[in-house]
XYZ file of N, CA and C in Angstrom:
579
model
N 0.764 11.897 13.543
C 0.134 11.989 11.846
C -1.886 12.208 12.272
N -2.312 11.918 13.420
C -3.611 13.131 13.401
C -3.697 13.580 11.415
N -4.766 12.967 10.841
C -5.682 13.915 10.012
C -4.717 13.935 8.926
N -3.200 13.216 8.943
C -2.249 13.549 8.025
C -2.029 11.928 6.942
N -2.842 11.394 7.427
C -2.939 9.710 7.146
C -3.443 9.602 5.376
N -2.479 9.333 4.383
C -3.834 9.058 3.048
C -3.612 6.696 2.628
N -4.629 6.653 3.032
C -4.618 4.772 2.385
C -5.922 4.807 1.137
N -4.700 3.893 0.473
C -5.930 3.588 -1.080
C -7.482 3.057 -1.206
N -7.938 3.896 -1.758
C -9.254 3.942 -1.610
C -9.283 2.577 -2.684
N -9.027 1.280 -2.106
C -9.303 0.316 -2.622
C -9.410 -1.248 -1.059
N -11.434 -1.689 -0.835
C -11.710 -2.029 -0.069
C -10.833 -3.396 0.242
N -10.232 -4.389 -0.867
C -9.951 -4.836 -0.554
C -8.021 -5.282 -0.088
N -7.734 -4.282 -0.797
C -6.708 -3.677 -0.525
C -6.004 -3.203 1.537
N -7.304 -2.466 1.677
C -7.664 -1.978 3.194
C -7.650 -3.148 3.869
N -9.036 -4.490 3.793
C -8.893 -4.637 4.119
C -8.036 -6.090 4.883
N -6.995 -6.126 3.787
C -6.318 -7.582 4.002
C -4.699 -6.458 4.840
N -4.648 -5.190 4.379
C -3.896 -4.514 5.462
C -4.639 -4.512 7.452
N -5.976 -4.007 7.824
C -6.217 -5.003 8.863
C -5.494 -5.246 9.018
N -5.693 -6.904 8.147
C -5.849 -8.516 8.795
C -4.287 -7.899 9.031
N -3.236 -8.222 8.202
C -2.241 -7.932 8.903
C -1.792 -7.418 10.799
N -2.380 -6.229 10.370
C -2.273 -5.704 12.085
C -2.788 -6.226 12.861
N -3.192 -7.291 12.540
C -3.477 -8.381 13.683
C -4.058 -9.201 13.531
N -2.497 -8.891 13.171
C -1.561 -10.490 12.505
C -1.638 -11.641 12.217
N -2.633 -11.220 10.793
C -3.290 -12.073 10.438
C -3.040 -12.789 8.952
N -3.120 -13.800 8.172
C -2.523 -14.358 6.699
C -3.398 -13.475 6.007
N -3.434 -12.894 5.257
C -3.962 -11.352 4.391
C -5.326 -13.253 3.549
N -5.322 -14.158 3.055
C -5.453 -14.410 2.328
C -6.557 -15.745 2.851
N -6.634 -15.590 4.486
C -7.306 -16.541 5.162
C -7.992 -15.678 6.446
N -8.681 -14.768 6.488
C -9.218 -13.951 7.598
C -9.838 -15.173 8.566
N -9.310 -14.782 9.803
C -10.837 -15.694 10.271
C -11.195 -14.982 10.993
N -10.705 -13.611 11.684
C -11.596 -12.211 12.873
C -11.578 -11.782 12.048
N -12.620 -12.087 11.120
C -13.080 -9.495 10.725
C -13.538 -9.057 11.788
N -13.636 -9.319 12.989
C -14.516 -8.238 13.791
C -12.772 -7.162 14.105
N -12.189 -8.465 14.968
C -11.143 -7.472 14.536
C -10.646 -6.822 13.519
N -10.484 -6.806 12.443
C -9.905 -6.513 11.357
C -10.886 -4.664 11.467
N -12.934 -5.398 11.614
C -13.402 -3.988 11.694
C -12.362 -2.724 12.663
N -12.116 -3.342 13.699
C -11.765 -2.939 15.236
C -10.798 -2.262 14.476
N -9.809 -3.072 14.024
C -8.291 -2.032 13.820
C -8.594 -1.471 12.691
N -9.606 -1.569 11.940
C -10.048 -0.117 10.757
C -10.299 0.441 11.017
N -11.044 0.645 12.290
C -12.142 1.634 12.728
C -10.482 2.439 13.937
N -9.816 2.354 14.449
C -8.944 2.699 15.081
C -8.902 3.588 13.766
N -8.258 3.562 12.331
C -7.762 3.744 11.162
C -8.189 5.687 11.250
N -9.083 5.043 10.850
C -10.303 5.986 9.987
C -9.785 7.880 11.005
N -9.713 7.762 11.652
C -9.507 9.504 11.925
C -8.286 10.022 12.431
N -7.468 8.962 11.633
C -5.935 9.570 11.182
C -6.834 10.264 9.788
N -6.911 9.948 8.718
C -6.999 9.873 7.800
C -7.700 11.325 6.898
N -6.666 11.393 5.883
C -7.386 12.530 5.513
C -8.523 12.972 4.001
N -7.328 11.442 3.876
C -8.117 11.599 2.965
C -8.066 10.549 1.612
N -8.197 9.377 0.934
C -7.813 8.387 -0.085
C -7.704 8.450 -1.272
N -6.598 8.291 -1.568
C -6.208 8.197 -3.059
C -6.580 7.288 -3.791
N -6.760 7.687 -5.043
C -7.251 6.697 -6.011
C -6.140 6.520 -7.500
N -5.108 7.223 -7.288
C -4.297 7.222 -8.427
C -2.710 7.840 -8.255
N -2.266 7.817 -8.472
C 0.101 8.320 -8.697
C -1.085 9.481 -8.513
N -1.333 10.224 -9.649
C -0.842 11.558 -9.790
C -2.161 12.209 -8.563
N -2.968 11.756 -8.079
C -4.088 11.961 -6.648
C -2.815 12.458 -5.095
N -1.844 10.424 -5.104
C -1.445 10.787 -3.508
C 0.246 11.687 -3.967
N 1.035 11.885 -5.357
C 2.137 12.543 -5.532
C 1.800 14.281 -5.177
N 0.694 14.531 -4.944
C 0.166 15.923 -5.695
C -0.107 16.000 -4.057
N -0.758 15.207 -3.930
C -0.773 15.320 -1.907
C 0.808 15.582 -0.905
N 1.845 14.840 -1.839
C 2.775 14.914 -0.964
C 3.550 16.384 -1.101
N 3.791 16.412 -2.894
C 4.011 18.317 -3.276
C 3.562 18.928 -2.680
N 2.122 19.209 -1.940
C 1.095 20.615 -1.544
C 1.908 19.748 0.637
N 2.162 19.074 0.439
C 2.577 18.884 2.345
C 1.279 18.234 2.680
N 0.383 17.348 2.450
C -0.634 17.917 2.976
C -0.748 16.085 3.382
N 0.001 14.936 3.707
C 0.299 14.151 5.136
C 1.058 13.775 4.788
N 1.745 13.316 5.617
C 2.841 12.416 6.026
C 3.647 11.122 5.961
N 2.265 10.679 6.479
C 2.063 8.661 5.818
C 1.347 8.553 5.497
N 1.903 7.277 5.001
C 0.526 6.888 3.051
C 0.935 5.030 2.979
N -0.054 4.763 2.606
C -0.087 3.214 1.309
C 0.294 3.310 0.573
N 1.156 3.255 0.172
C 1.641 3.616 -1.570
C 2.387 1.404 -2.013
N 2.624 2.738 -3.726
C 3.101 1.130 -4.216
C 4.314 1.855 -4.415
N 5.226 0.108 -4.179
C 6.694 0.459 -4.365
C 6.700 1.281 -5.866
N 7.185 0.633 -6.821
C 7.604 1.652 -8.440
C 7.014 2.755 -7.718
N 5.360 3.257 -7.847
C 5.334 4.546 -7.675
C 6.232 5.374 -6.688
N 6.293 5.196 -5.746
C 7.438 5.790 -4.684
C 8.909 5.703 -4.594
N 9.602 4.634 -5.489
C 9.835 4.629 -6.650
C 10.691 6.015 -7.499
N 9.286 5.805 -8.596
C 9.693 6.764 -9.949
C 9.114 8.417 -8.644
N 7.871 8.739 -7.225
C 8.406 9.735 -7.171
C 9.642 10.303 -7.093
N 10.253 9.670 -6.563
C 11.276 10.003 -5.634
C 12.679 10.093 -6.906
N 12.605 9.494 -8.080
C 13.255 8.959 -8.675
C 13.137 10.907 -9.875
N 11.419 10.229 -10.228
C 11.673 11.526 -11.007
C 11.643 13.245 -10.926
N 10.181 12.523 -10.349
C 9.705 13.577 -9.377
C 9.591 14.485 -8.372
N 11.005 13.581 -7.753
C 11.770 14.421 -6.995
C 11.356 14.396 -5.082
N 10.353 13.576 -4.965
C 9.422 14.117 -3.941
C 10.008 13.478 -2.886
N 10.022 14.094 -1.363
C 10.362 13.218 -0.071
C 10.062 12.852 0.385
N 10.710 11.255 -0.108
C 9.898 10.045 -0.074
C 10.307 8.825 0.440
N 10.468 8.253 0.849
C 10.463 7.140 1.991
C 9.872 5.770 1.780
N 10.430 4.434 1.351
C 8.606 3.756 1.211
C 9.643 2.429 2.450
N 8.551 2.283 3.231
C 9.188 1.378 4.219
C 8.104 0.153 4.555
N 9.025 -0.640 4.340
C 8.045 -2.102 4.502
C 7.756 -2.422 5.890
N 6.659 -2.498 6.729
C 6.106 -2.536 8.096
C 7.014 -3.572 8.696
N 7.333 -3.265 10.124
C 7.814 -5.137 10.658
C 6.680 -6.214 10.068
N 5.158 -5.399 10.180
C 3.947 -6.390 10.461
C 3.638 -7.112 9.684
N 4.045 -6.469 8.426
C 4.205 -7.705 7.649
C 3.385 -6.072 5.694
N 3.025 -6.419 4.626
C 2.653 -5.754 3.656
C 2.093 -5.905 2.749
N 0.755 -5.598 2.082
C 0.520 -7.048 1.476
C 1.237 -7.241 -0.112
N 0.768 -6.882 -1.048
C 1.287 -6.817 -2.502
C 0.957 -7.476 -3.789
N 1.222 -7.889 -4.720
C 0.804 -8.509 -5.758
C 1.961 -8.770 -7.288
N 0.933 -10.238 -7.781
C 1.958 -9.420 -9.541
C 1.240 -9.488 -10.278
N 2.905 -7.913 -11.875
C 2.415 -7.494 -12.406
C 2.800 -8.625 -13.537
N 2.831 -9.470 -14.375
C 3.239 -9.998 -15.670
C 2.809 -9.761 -17.081
N 3.499 -10.358 -18.041
C 3.525 -10.369 -19.191
C 2.785 -11.420 -19.607
N 2.219 -10.876 -20.122
C 1.710 -12.509 -21.036
C 1.130 -12.263 -22.671
N 1.225 -13.696 -22.808
C 1.331 -13.566 -24.920
C -0.169 -14.334 -25.002
N -0.892 -13.989 -25.066
C -2.674 -14.722 -25.632
C -2.260 -15.784 -26.971
N -3.109 -16.252 -26.419
C -3.134 -17.786 -27.267
C -4.317 -17.490 -28.443
N -3.423 -17.165 -29.976
C -3.802 -16.767 -31.086
C -3.432 -15.548 -31.097
N -2.176 -15.143 -30.783
C -1.404 -14.067 -30.781
C -0.915 -13.668 -31.916
N -1.498 -12.611 -32.886
C -0.812 -12.438 -33.953
C 0.382 -12.246 -34.262
N 1.631 -12.577 -33.106
C 2.745 -11.488 -33.801
C 4.063 -12.420 -32.359
N 3.646 -13.146 -31.924
C 4.355 -13.855 -30.948
C 5.487 -13.838 -30.921
N 6.683 -14.021 -32.290
C 7.780 -13.698 -31.996
C 7.850 -11.979 -31.673
N 7.349 -11.054 -31.319
C 7.426 -9.894 -30.896
C 7.495 -9.865 -30.208
N 5.789 -10.400 -29.568
C 5.485 -9.620 -28.328
C 7.259 -10.522 -27.367
N 7.434 -11.708 -27.202
C 7.859 -12.321 -26.927
C 9.724 -11.920 -27.083
N 10.109 -10.823 -27.680
C 11.086 -9.739 -27.690
C 10.746 -7.975 -27.027
N 9.303 -7.564 -26.626
C 8.994 -7.352 -25.846
C 9.677 -7.495 -24.297
N 8.593 -8.738 -23.974
C 9.110 -8.950 -22.909
C 10.328 -9.505 -22.701
N 11.417 -9.819 -23.813
C 13.023 -9.929 -23.619
C 13.741 -8.883 -22.739
N 12.479 -7.750 -23.600
C 13.823 -6.103 -23.937
C 13.241 -6.091 -22.088
N 11.852 -5.671 -22.312
C 11.133 -5.417 -20.324
C 12.111 -5.549 -19.690
N 12.496 -7.245 -19.333
C 13.016 -8.338 -18.495
C 13.907 -7.896 -18.517
N 15.006 -7.131 -19.552
C 16.443 -7.183 -19.684
C 17.372 -6.186 -18.602
N 18.794 -6.710 -17.682
C 19.026 -5.914 -16.534
C 19.431 -4.191 -17.118
N 20.328 -4.566 -18.167
C 19.881 -3.428 -19.578
C 18.933 -1.991 -19.139
N 18.037 -2.692 -19.862
C 16.364 -1.603 -19.831
C 16.313 -1.284 -18.290
N 16.929 -2.646 -17.543
C 16.178 -2.187 -16.331
C 16.952 -1.797 -15.210
N 17.814 -1.755 -15.215
C 18.508 -0.230 -14.334
C 18.498 0.574 -14.588
N 18.127 1.446 -16.185
C 17.769 2.487 -17.062
C 15.929 3.023 -16.813
N 15.057 2.138 -17.078
C 14.061 2.423 -16.591
C 13.831 2.573 -15.167
N 14.956 2.178 -13.136
C 14.678 2.194 -11.978
C 15.086 3.882 -12.165
N 16.485 4.550 -12.440
C 17.085 5.352 -12.375
C 16.326 6.487 -13.233
N 15.685 6.255 -13.445
C 15.682 7.619 -14.715
C 14.028 7.854 -14.482
N 13.020 6.808 -14.227
C 11.163 7.075 -14.073
C 11.376 6.253 -13.075
N 11.459 5.042 -12.309
C 11.653 4.559 -11.099
C 10.150 3.571 -12.224
N 10.542 1.913 -11.499
C 9.847 1.361 -11.337
C 9.697 -0.087 -10.970
N 8.559 -0.773 -11.042
C 8.280 -1.460 -9.424
C 9.605 -2.714 -9.572
N 9.671 -3.708 -8.951
C 10.730 -4.908 -8.362
C 9.884 -5.349 -9.527
N 11.229 -6.455 -10.432
C 11.755 -6.878 -11.293
C 12.135 -8.381 -10.353
N 10.778 -9.541 -11.035
C 10.732 -10.708 -10.946
C 12.847 -11.966 -11.452
N 13.341 -10.665 -12.410
C 14.622 -11.282 -13.029
C 15.573 -11.035 -11.831
N 15.688 -11.495 -11.388
C 17.102 -11.148 -10.417
C 18.442 -10.510 -10.411
N 18.945 -11.505 -11.738
C 19.771 -10.895 -12.444
C 20.329 -8.566 -12.747
N 18.558 -8.260 -13.582
C 18.254 -7.657 -13.917
C 18.490 -6.351 -11.619
N 17.934 -7.198 -10.725
C 17.633 -6.546 -9.589
C 18.983 -6.029 -9.315
N 19.983 -7.263 -9.503
C 21.481 -7.006 -8.417
C 21.896 -6.044 -9.232
N 21.441 -5.528 -10.459
C 22.513 -5.135 -11.932
C 22.384 -3.469 -10.899
N 21.287 -3.540 -10.080
C 21.103 -2.015 -9.573
C 21.838 -0.825 -9.242
N 22.197 0.142 -8.869
C 22.908 0.742 -7.961
C 22.614 0.154 -6.454
N 24.031 -0.087 -5.611
C 23.050 -0.580 -4.062
C 22.231 0.076 -3.778
N 21.758 1.289 -4.190
C 21.211 2.360 -2.614
C 19.708 2.141 -3.410
N 19.783 1.541 -4.538
C 18.860 1.272 -5.173
C 16.852 1.098 -4.346
N 16.632 1.333 -5.051
C 14.993 1.025 -3.405
C 14.430 -0.612 -3.895
N 14.858 -0.601 -5.422
C 14.718 -2.110 -5.389
C 15.222 -2.770 -4.751
N 16.216 -2.423 -5.197
C 17.724 -3.428 -5.101
C 17.268 -3.508 -3.337
N 17.587 -3.508 -2.675
C 17.276 -3.149 -0.492
C 16.080 -3.463 -0.281
N 14.768 -3.631 -1.046
C 13.659 -4.096 -0.240
C 13.561 -5.940 -0.999
N 14.293 -6.222 -1.881
C 13.543 -7.572 -2.400
C 14.890 -7.865 -2.231
N 16.898 -7.486 -1.755
C 17.147 -7.561 -1.588
C 17.563 -8.353 -0.348
N 16.671 -7.601 0.409
C 17.297 -8.351 2.188
C 16.103 -9.331 2.577
N 16.358 -9.921 2.585
C 15.624 -11.417 2.590
C 14.332 -11.833 4.492
N 15.298 -10.357 4.996
C 13.631 -10.249 6.099
C 12.792 -9.542 5.392
N 12.820 -8.765 4.697
C 11.803 -8.078 4.412
C 10.488 -8.569 3.467
N 11.742 -9.898 2.325
C 10.843 -9.965 1.456
C 9.702 -11.395 2.019
N 9.893 -11.516 3.393
C 9.513 -12.636 4.404
C 8.291 -12.030 4.636
N 8.552 -10.319 5.013
C 7.744 -9.711 5.599
C 6.370 -9.500 4.559
N 6.252 -9.459 3.121
C 5.518 -9.333 2.284
C 4.431 -10.704 2.208
N 3.160 -10.632 2.777
C 2.302 -11.647 1.761
C 1.338 -10.872 0.162
N 1.752 -11.966 -0.241
C 1.116 -11.631 -1.986
C -0.837 -11.674 -1.908
N -1.473 -11.440 -3.044
C -2.709 -11.462 -2.631
C -3.066 -12.593 -3.333
N -3.625 -13.658 -2.933
C -4.315 -14.879 -3.529
C -5.782 -14.488 -4.661
N -5.890 -15.082 -4.918
C -7.269 -14.501 -5.486
C -9.101 -14.479 -4.347
N -9.119 -13.523 -4.380
C -10.603 -13.928 -3.287
C -11.917 -14.158 -4.247
N -12.889 -14.692 -3.250
C -14.863 -15.130 -4.347
C -15.468 -13.747 -4.178
N -15.781 -13.440 -5.280
C -17.067 -12.612 -4.730
C -17.498 -12.182 -3.969
N -17.796 -12.624 -3.116
C -18.407 -12.890 -2.080
C -17.962 -12.191 -0.839
N -16.048 -12.469 -1.075
C -15.332 -12.130 0.474
C -15.460 -10.807 -0.512
N -15.421 -10.857 -2.224
C -15.029 -8.599 -2.635
C -16.066 -8.255 -1.859
N -17.013 -8.170 -2.590
C -18.819 -7.857 -1.432
C -18.587 -8.221 -0.255
N -18.154 -8.298 0.344
C -18.013 -8.626 1.666
C -17.129 -6.974 2.085
N -15.655 -7.287 1.156
C -15.260 -5.388 2.418
C -15.436 -4.561 1.585
N -16.120 -4.837 0.524
C -16.819 -3.830 -0.366
C -17.655 -3.549 1.219
N -19.090 -3.969 1.290
C -19.331 -3.627 2.138
C -18.164 -2.984 3.305
N -17.696 -3.683 4.175
C -17.383 -2.954 6.098
C -16.251 -1.686 5.438
N -16.003 -1.549 3.682
C -15.006 -0.562 3.505
C -15.966 0.815 3.773
N -16.573 0.441 2.920
C -17.963 1.287 2.510
C -18.795 2.009 4.094
N -18.976 1.216 5.151
C -19.268 1.927 6.489
C -18.227 2.546 6.875
N -17.031 2.319 7.089
C -16.288 2.621 7.601
C -16.195 3.916 6.736
N -15.843 4.000 5.473
C -15.507 4.893 4.822
C -16.579 7.087 5.389
N -17.278 6.532 5.433
C -18.382 6.745 5.701
C -18.297 8.320 7.043
N -17.793 7.295 7.482
C -17.417 7.713 9.642
C -16.074 8.720 9.222
N -15.750 8.894 7.957
C -13.876 9.867 7.790
C -15.178 11.388 7.517
N -13.891 12.302 8.885
C -14.545 14.212 8.417
C -13.630 14.222 7.611
């Protein structure tokens, strides 16, 4: 796949992928030199870096890439809504994950309306429609995921305990860590041809 790989242009995510590839915990990276070596070995494979869902989808649609990192909800949407030839795989080594959430700020003027909206968004009936018509991220509502068709990506991934165990969720990092990851990522990207 040399020259036909893409990765999101995100320093934290890239370093965490390097940590996974070297068998490390993404939230407690002990050997940054191993991460750097792993990412350095990846750079000759890179065609380009993506920063938006549209970037990634256009590269797939125009047959510019064979493989790349992507978000689960976006992969589902690319396949379902845009009919792109996409399969999402969680590698044996694992994957980086994070959670999106709904929240109601203190002092909100319409708490009841906000609660109704959140309840609607996590309701199994709406979620099935969202996933099957547009493509959506995995829901935290187990009943919503269970209501999906058997072959739905979100059901297959999060319904499989082996896959769920391979996912490492991002924890907050310090500003100093973020800066170190960014410096490393910028250094590595300079050498992509």
